[in-house]
XYZ file of C-alpha atoms in Angstrom:
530
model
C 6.091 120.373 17.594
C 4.315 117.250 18.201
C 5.949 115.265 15.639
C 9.272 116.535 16.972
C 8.617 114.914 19.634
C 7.631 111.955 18.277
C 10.400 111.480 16.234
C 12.497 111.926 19.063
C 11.496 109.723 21.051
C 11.029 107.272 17.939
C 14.898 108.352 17.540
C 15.939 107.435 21.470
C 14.329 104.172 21.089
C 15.727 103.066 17.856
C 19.367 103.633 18.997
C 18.685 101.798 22.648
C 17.209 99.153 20.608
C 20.805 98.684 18.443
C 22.285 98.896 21.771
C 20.901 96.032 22.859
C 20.912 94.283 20.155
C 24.957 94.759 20.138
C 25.627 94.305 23.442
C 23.750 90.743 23.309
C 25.844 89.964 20.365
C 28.538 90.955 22.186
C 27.545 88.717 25.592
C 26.774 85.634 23.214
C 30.379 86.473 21.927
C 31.875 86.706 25.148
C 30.372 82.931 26.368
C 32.108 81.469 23.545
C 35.810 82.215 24.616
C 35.477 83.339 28.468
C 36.047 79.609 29.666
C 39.657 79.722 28.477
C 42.830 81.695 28.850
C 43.910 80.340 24.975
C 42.483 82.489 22.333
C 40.615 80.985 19.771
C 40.804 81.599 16.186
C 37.106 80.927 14.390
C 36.936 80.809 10.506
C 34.357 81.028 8.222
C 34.145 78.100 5.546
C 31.271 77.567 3.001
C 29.004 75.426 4.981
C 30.950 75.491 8.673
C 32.091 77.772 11.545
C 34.614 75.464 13.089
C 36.626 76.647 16.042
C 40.368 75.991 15.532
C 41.722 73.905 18.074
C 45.772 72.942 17.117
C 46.555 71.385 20.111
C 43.589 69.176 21.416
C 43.390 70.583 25.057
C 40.962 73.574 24.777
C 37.925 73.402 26.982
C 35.620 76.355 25.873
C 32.351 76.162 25.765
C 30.355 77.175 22.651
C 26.577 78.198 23.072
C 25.431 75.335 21.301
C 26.453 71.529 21.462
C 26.561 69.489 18.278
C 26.221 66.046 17.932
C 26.208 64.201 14.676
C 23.568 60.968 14.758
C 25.299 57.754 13.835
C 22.284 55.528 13.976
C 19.052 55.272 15.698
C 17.265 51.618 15.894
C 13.814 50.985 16.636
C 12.686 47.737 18.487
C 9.244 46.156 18.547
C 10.155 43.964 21.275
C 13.436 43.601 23.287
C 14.836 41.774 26.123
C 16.721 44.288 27.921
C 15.225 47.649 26.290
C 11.249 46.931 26.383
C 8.760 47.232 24.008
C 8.716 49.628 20.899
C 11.913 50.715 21.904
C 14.291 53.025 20.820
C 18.242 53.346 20.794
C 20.837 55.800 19.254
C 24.256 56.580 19.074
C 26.207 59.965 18.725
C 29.247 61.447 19.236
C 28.264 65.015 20.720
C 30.299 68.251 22.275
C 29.680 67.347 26.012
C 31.617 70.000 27.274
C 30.103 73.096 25.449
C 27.120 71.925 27.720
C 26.918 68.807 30.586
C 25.658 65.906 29.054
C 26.307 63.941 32.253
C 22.653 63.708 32.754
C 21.003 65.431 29.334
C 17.817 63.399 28.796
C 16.136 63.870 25.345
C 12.364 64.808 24.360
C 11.761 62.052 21.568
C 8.563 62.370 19.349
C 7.361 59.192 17.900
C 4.612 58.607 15.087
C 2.208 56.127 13.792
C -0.252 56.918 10.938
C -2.930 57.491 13.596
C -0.949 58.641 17.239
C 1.949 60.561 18.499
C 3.465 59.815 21.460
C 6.108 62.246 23.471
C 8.882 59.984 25.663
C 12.194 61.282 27.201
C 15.072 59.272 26.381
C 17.812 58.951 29.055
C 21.834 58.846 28.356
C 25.082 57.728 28.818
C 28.481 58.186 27.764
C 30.944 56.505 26.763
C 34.679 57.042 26.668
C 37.508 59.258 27.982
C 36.639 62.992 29.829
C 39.370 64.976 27.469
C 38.063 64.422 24.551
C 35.746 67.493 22.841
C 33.240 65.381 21.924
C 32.318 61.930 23.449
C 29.881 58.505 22.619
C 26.763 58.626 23.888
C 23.687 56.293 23.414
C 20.163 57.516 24.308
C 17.098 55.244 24.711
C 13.324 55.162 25.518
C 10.364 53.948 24.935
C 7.485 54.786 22.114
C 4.365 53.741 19.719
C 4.066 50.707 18.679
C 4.294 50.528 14.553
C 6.349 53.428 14.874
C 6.607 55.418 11.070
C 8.949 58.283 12.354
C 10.888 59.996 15.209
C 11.718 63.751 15.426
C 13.671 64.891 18.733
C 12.396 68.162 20.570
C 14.022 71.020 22.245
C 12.286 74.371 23.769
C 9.190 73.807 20.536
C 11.713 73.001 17.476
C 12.314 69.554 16.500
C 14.317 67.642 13.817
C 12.781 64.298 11.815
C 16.059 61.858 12.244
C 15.634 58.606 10.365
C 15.538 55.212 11.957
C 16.266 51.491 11.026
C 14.814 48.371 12.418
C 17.030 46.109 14.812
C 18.074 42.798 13.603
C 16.225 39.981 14.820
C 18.146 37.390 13.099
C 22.326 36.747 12.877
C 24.269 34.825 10.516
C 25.760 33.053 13.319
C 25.304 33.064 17.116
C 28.527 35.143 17.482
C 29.217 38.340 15.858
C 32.974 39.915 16.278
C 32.260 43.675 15.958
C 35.774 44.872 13.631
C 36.923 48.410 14.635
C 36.648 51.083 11.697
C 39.657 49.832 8.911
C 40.735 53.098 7.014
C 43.541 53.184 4.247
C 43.210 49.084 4.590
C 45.806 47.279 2.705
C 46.293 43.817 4.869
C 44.524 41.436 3.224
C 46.343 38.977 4.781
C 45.362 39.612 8.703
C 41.763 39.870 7.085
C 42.650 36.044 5.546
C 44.125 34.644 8.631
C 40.938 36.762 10.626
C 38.117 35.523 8.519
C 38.882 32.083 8.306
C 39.757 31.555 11.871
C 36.366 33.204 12.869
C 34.541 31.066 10.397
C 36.162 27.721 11.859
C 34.604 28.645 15.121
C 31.167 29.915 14.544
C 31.834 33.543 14.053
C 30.793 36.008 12.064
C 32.832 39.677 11.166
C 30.729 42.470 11.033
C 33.442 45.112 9.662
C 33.064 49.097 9.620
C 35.061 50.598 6.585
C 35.788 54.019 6.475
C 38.652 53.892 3.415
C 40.406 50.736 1.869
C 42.163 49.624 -0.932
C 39.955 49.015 -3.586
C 41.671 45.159 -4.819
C 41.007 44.678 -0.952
C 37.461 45.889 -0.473
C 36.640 43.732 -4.076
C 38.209 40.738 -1.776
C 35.987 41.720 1.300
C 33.064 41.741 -0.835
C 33.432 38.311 -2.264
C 33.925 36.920 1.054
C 30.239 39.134 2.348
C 28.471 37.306 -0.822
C 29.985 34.147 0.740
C 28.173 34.643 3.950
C 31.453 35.207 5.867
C 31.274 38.840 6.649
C 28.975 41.740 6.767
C 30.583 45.295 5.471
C 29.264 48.372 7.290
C 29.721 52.079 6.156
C 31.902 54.117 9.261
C 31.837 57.727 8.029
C 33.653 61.073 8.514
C 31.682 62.995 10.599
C 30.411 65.948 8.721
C 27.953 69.231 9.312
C 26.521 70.245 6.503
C 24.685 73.246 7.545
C 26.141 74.671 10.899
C 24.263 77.920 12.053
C 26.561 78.017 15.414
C 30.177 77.759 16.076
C 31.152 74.176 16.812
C 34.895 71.467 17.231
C 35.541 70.186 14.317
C 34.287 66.414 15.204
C 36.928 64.306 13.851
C 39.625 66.248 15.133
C 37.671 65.930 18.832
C 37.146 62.192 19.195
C 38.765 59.344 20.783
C 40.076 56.854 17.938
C 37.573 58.158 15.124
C 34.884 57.223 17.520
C 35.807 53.706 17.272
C 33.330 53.468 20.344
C 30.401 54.748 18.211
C 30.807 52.031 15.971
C 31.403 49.253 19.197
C 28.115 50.489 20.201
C 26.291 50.378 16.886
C 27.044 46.856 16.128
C 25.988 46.083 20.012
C 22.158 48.123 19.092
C 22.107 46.091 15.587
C 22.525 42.884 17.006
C 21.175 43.272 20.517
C 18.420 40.546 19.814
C 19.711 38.281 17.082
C 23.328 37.775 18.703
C 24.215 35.072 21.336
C 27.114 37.149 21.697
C 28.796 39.718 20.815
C 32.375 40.364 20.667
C 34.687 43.938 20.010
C 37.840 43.368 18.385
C 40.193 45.204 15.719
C 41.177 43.208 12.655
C 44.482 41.906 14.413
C 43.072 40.523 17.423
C 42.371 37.031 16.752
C 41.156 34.330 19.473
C 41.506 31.047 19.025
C 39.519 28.597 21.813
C 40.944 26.803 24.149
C 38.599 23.895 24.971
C 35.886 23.569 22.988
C 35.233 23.172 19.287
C 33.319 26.314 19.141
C 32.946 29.979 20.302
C 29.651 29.503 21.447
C 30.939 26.449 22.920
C 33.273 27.932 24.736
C 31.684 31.101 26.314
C 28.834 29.135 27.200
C 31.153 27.114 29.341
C 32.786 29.980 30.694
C 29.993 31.410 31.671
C 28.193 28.270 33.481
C 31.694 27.960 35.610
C 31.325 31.641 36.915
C 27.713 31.908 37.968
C 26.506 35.635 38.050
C 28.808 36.689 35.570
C 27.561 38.212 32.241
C 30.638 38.777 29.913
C 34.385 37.702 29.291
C 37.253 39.786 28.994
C 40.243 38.656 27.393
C 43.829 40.013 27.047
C 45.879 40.581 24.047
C 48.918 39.033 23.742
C 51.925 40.446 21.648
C 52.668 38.048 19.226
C 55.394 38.167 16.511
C 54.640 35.996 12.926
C 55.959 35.623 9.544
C 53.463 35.783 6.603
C 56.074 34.858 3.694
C 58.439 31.747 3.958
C 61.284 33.633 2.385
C 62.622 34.712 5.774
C 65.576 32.846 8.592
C 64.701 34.927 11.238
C 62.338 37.486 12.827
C 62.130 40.634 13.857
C 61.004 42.260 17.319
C 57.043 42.288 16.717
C 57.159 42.892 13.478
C 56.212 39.822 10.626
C 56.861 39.132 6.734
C 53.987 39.962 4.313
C 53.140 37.464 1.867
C 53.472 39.244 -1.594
C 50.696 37.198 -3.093
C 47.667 34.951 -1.981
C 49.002 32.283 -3.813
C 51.806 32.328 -1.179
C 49.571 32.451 1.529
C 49.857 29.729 3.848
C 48.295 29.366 6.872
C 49.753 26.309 8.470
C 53.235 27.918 7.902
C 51.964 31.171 9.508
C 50.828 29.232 13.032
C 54.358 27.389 12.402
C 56.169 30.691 12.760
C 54.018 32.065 15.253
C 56.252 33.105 18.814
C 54.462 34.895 21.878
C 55.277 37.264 24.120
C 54.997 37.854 28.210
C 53.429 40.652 27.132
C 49.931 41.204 27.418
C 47.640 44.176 26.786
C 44.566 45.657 27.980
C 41.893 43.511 26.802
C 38.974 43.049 24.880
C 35.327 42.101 25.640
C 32.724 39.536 24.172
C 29.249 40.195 26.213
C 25.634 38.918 26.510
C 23.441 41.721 24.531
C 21.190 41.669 26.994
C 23.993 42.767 29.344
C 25.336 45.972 27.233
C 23.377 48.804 25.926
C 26.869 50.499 24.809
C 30.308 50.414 24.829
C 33.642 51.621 24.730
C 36.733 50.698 22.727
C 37.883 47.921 26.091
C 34.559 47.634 27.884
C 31.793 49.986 28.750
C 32.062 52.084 31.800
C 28.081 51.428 32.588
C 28.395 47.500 33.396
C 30.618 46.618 36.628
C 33.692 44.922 35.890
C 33.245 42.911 38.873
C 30.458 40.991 37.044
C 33.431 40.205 33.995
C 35.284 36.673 33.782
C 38.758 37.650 33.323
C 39.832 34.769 30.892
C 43.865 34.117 31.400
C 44.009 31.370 28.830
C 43.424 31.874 26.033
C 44.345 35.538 25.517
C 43.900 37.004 22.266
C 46.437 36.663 19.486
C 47.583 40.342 18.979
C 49.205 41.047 15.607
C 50.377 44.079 14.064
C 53.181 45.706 12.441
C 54.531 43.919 9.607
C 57.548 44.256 7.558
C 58.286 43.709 4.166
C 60.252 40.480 2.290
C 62.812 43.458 1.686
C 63.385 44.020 4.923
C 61.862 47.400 5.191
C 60.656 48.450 8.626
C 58.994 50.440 11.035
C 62.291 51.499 13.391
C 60.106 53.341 16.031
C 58.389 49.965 16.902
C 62.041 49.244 18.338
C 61.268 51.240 21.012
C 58.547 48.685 22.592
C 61.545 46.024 23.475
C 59.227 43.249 23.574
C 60.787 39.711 23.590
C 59.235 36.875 21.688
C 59.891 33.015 22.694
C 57.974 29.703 21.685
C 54.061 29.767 21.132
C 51.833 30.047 24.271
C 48.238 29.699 22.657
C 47.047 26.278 21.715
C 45.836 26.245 17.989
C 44.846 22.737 17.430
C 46.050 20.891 14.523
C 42.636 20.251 13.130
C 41.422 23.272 13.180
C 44.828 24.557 11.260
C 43.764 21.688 8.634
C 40.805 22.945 8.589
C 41.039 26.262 7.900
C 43.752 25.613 5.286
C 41.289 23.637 3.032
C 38.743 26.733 3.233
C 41.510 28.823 2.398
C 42.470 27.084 -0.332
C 38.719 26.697 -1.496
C 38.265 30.171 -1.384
C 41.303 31.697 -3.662
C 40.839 29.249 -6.145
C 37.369 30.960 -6.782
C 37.330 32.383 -10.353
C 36.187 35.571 -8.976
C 38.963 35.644 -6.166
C 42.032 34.481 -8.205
C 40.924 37.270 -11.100
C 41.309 39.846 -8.823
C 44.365 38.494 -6.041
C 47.367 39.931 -8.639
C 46.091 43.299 -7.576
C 45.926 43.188 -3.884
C 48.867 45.063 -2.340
C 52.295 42.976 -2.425
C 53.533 45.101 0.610
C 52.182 47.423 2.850
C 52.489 51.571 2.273
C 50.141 53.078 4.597
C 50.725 50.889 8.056
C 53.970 52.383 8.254
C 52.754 55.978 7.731
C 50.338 55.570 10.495
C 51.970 53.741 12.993
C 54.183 56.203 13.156
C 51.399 59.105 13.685
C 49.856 57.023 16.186
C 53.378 56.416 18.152
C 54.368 60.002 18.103
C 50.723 61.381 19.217
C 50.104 58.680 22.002
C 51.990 55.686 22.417
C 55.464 57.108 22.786
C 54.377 59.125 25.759
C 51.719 56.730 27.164
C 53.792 53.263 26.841
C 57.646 54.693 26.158
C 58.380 57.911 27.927
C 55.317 57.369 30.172
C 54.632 61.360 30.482
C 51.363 61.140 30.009
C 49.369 62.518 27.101
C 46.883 65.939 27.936
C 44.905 65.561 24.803
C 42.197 63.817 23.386
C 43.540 60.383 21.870
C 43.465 61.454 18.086
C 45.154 60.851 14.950
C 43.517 62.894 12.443
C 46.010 64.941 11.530
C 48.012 61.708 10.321
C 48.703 63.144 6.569
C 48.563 60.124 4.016
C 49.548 60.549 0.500
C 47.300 58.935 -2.484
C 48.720 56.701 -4.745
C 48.455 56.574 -8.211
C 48.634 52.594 -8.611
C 46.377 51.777 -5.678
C 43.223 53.407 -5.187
C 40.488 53.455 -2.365
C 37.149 53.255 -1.834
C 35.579 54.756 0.552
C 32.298 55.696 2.758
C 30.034 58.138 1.944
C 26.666 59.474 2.641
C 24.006 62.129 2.235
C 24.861 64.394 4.807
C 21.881 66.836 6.490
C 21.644 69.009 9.294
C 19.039 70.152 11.136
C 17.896 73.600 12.667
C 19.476 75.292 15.023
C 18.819 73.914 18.647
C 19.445 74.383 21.936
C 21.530 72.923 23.951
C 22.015 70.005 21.408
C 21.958 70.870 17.562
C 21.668 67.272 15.485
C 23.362 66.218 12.514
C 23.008 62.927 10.540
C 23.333 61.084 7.047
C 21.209 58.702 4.322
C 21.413 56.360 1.656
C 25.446 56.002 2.300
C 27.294 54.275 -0.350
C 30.607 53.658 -1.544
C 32.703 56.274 -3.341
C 36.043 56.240 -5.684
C 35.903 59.773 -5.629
C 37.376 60.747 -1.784
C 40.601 58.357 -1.903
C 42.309 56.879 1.080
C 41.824 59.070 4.271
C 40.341 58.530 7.739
């Protein structure tokens, strides 16, 4: 009878305990999908559990937030951040959980102490989108040999990188992510300007032609460029549901790279500028960059960086063509061809001017978005009217072929506003000139594109997912600004190379599960994609 009992009662408890058991399953279910009226379809892939999202505006909130690492820095010294400091960059779900105000437990190592510091955040970027910039910082060890961030007792090791204490040249212009790159010729006329003028590009390349990245890379053993590795954002082991990351991001995180060049350089650059490959300034008064924002800045005491605005500008890139077309310009088939003092010659400008770019003071920035960052006051900005930034984008072919949606912009062009001076045109010639008649750069110049295949393609996906509505119809746009879903074909006669990593994950963590990469490299294998 007794052991009737007892089994019983070991009976009754067993099947409350798979009660509970299900109905917390269920409950944990339940949080994933009661924030919105849309119903959400999660698969199952080999390494992911990605919650489908087709049209960009779903705001559920997942019991975990994920947040893939793009870089962490460590700095022995620093003017703005302290000593033994450290600074990273993600692009993290901040809507599955607040990050307004998420501060960080950071674990940092020496061979003989460990230290425990919490690193405070901010964010960079628009509200709508999934998954937004953020860069973290604190303080730590000195000699520090390794970081692990903590949450409720489990912790991740996430590597690190020393800051750069030296620059190739006072000024470094930060180039926005290039994927499926094909214009060599903006990178020409972009490289060589910034050279005349005491730059230096430091360019993130997520896919380009390969003719084109052999090109950039003759030009980095130069000394004119650095090339940086901009990756897909990728989880290799998930335990959680999460937004596919990509998909969720402003402009493939183009502010995650803005603000990775700022933490590289924060104490080897005079300055730092953020521009894409087609925004090219030329200065107005002085023989220099430096030059120039140094006198800028002296004029408007209390002020700490310079904002400049982007001019529409029309050009022709061959010298086959009689006339242009609205914002659109002639690709030289060949570098032989290419000519800069014939390219000024055919430049015209616009009235039109765009929302602007910024060049800062380090010291003044610890991150920033695509325009400026939303963490420095604008107030303490020089708004520079002249010069403005030569804006260049969509080109067409010596065939005529075209782009007809840019038609839609109805921007007029008329005689050339910015002052390029004529020794500085000279001057840039001759380096041009010394620099395809390399044996190593006229081997390889018969292979670069002779027109371009993939601008068109995108353009396009970028006017139909944003600018159409934002600039054209002006009805607004409720999702995240995103082009992933931009579908470009491979071609057989041109291939890419492209960015690539060792991709880990680390254990599941709450709120904030962290992903990251090592030892990236470049690949032939992925082809020409974002």
């Amino acid at each position: 009878m007794r052991w009737l009992v007892n089994h019983k009662q070991r009976l009754i408890i067993t099947v409350v305990f798979y009660f509970v058991v299900l109905l917390l399953i269920s409950t944990r279910k339940n949080s994933i999908y009661k924030y919105s009226t849309e119903t959400y379809t999660m698969y199952n892939t080999s390494s992911s559990l990605v919650v489908s999202d087709p049209t960009g505006t779903f705001r559920a909130k997942l019991p975990v937030s994920h947040a893939f690492i793009n870089s962490v820095y460590y700095y022995p010294t620093s003017k703005s951040l302290g000593e033994n400091a450290i600074a990273f960059t993600m692009a993290i779900d901040h809507h599955s959980n607040n990050m307004g105000h998420h501060t960080f437990n950071v674990l940092g190592y020496n061979s003989t102490n460990m230290i425990k510091s919490i690193a405070t955040a901010q964010t960079e970027g628009i509200s709508r989108c999934q998954y937004t910039t953020m860069m973290a910082r604190t303080n730590t060890l000195s000699r520090l040999e390794k970081i692990e961030i903590e949450s409720n007792g489990v912790s991740v090791e996430v590597p690190f990188k020393l800051a750069r204490y030296t620059a190739p040249k006072p000024v470094i212009i930060c180039i926005s992510p290039q994927f499926a790159a094909e214009q060599w010729q903006l990178f020409v006329m972009h490289v060589h300007a910034a050279n005349r003028f005491g730059g230096h590009l430091h360019i993130y390349l997520t896919s380009i032609i390969e003719s084109y990245f052999d090109l950039m890379k003759e030009y980095e053993r130069q000394g004119y460029i650095t090339l940086d590795y901009w990756l897909r954002m990728k989880f290799a082991k998930p335990r959680t549901p999460y937004f596919e990351p990509n998909e969720n991001v402003e402009w493939r995180n183009q502010a995650g790279a803005q603000t990775d060049c700022l933490l590289q350089y924060k104490e080897a650059a005079e300055y730092i500028a953020f521009f894409d490959m087609d925004d090219i300034l030329f200065p107005k008064d002085f023989p220099t960059y430096l030059e120039e924002f140094n006198a800028v800045l002296h004029a408007n005491p209390g002020k700490n960086y310079l904002f400049y605005g982007r001019r529409e500008h029309e050009f022709v890139k061959g010298k086959f063509v009689f006339f242009f077309y609205n914002d659109q310009f002639i690709s030289a088939s060949t570098l032989s061809e290419f000519s800069f003092t014939e390219l000024v010659q055919s430049l015209r400008s616009s009235q039109t001017v765009k929302r602007g770019k910024v060049v800062v003071r380090p010291e003044a920035y610890n991150s920033t978005w695509i325009h400026n960052s939303k963490h420095v006051s604008f107030a303490t900005s020089v708004q520079v009217t002249s010069p403005t930034l030569v804006h260049v984008q969509l080109p067409v072919d010596k065939n005529g072929k075209r782009n007809h949606s840019r038609d839609l912009w109805k921007i007029e062009f008329g005689p050339l506003i910015e002052k390029i001076r004529e020794n500085d045109i000279k001057a840039i010639e001759e380096d041009i000139y010394r620099i395809k008649n390399l044996t190593t750069v006229s081997s390889l110049a018969p292979f670069l594109p002779s027109s371009d295949f993939y601008l068109p393609i995108v353009f396009k996906c970028y006017f139909d997912s944003f600018y159409k509505d934002t600039f054209v119809t002006k009805i607004g746009v409720p999702r995240c600004p995103n082009a992933d879903v931009c579908v470009l074909p491979q071609r057989e006669e041109y291939k890419c190379i492209h960015s690539d990593a060792e991709y880990y994950s680390g254990p599941d963590m709450q709120p904030v599960t962290y992903h990251f990469t090592t030892n990236s490299f470049w690949s032939k294998d992925i082809g020409c994609y974002q």
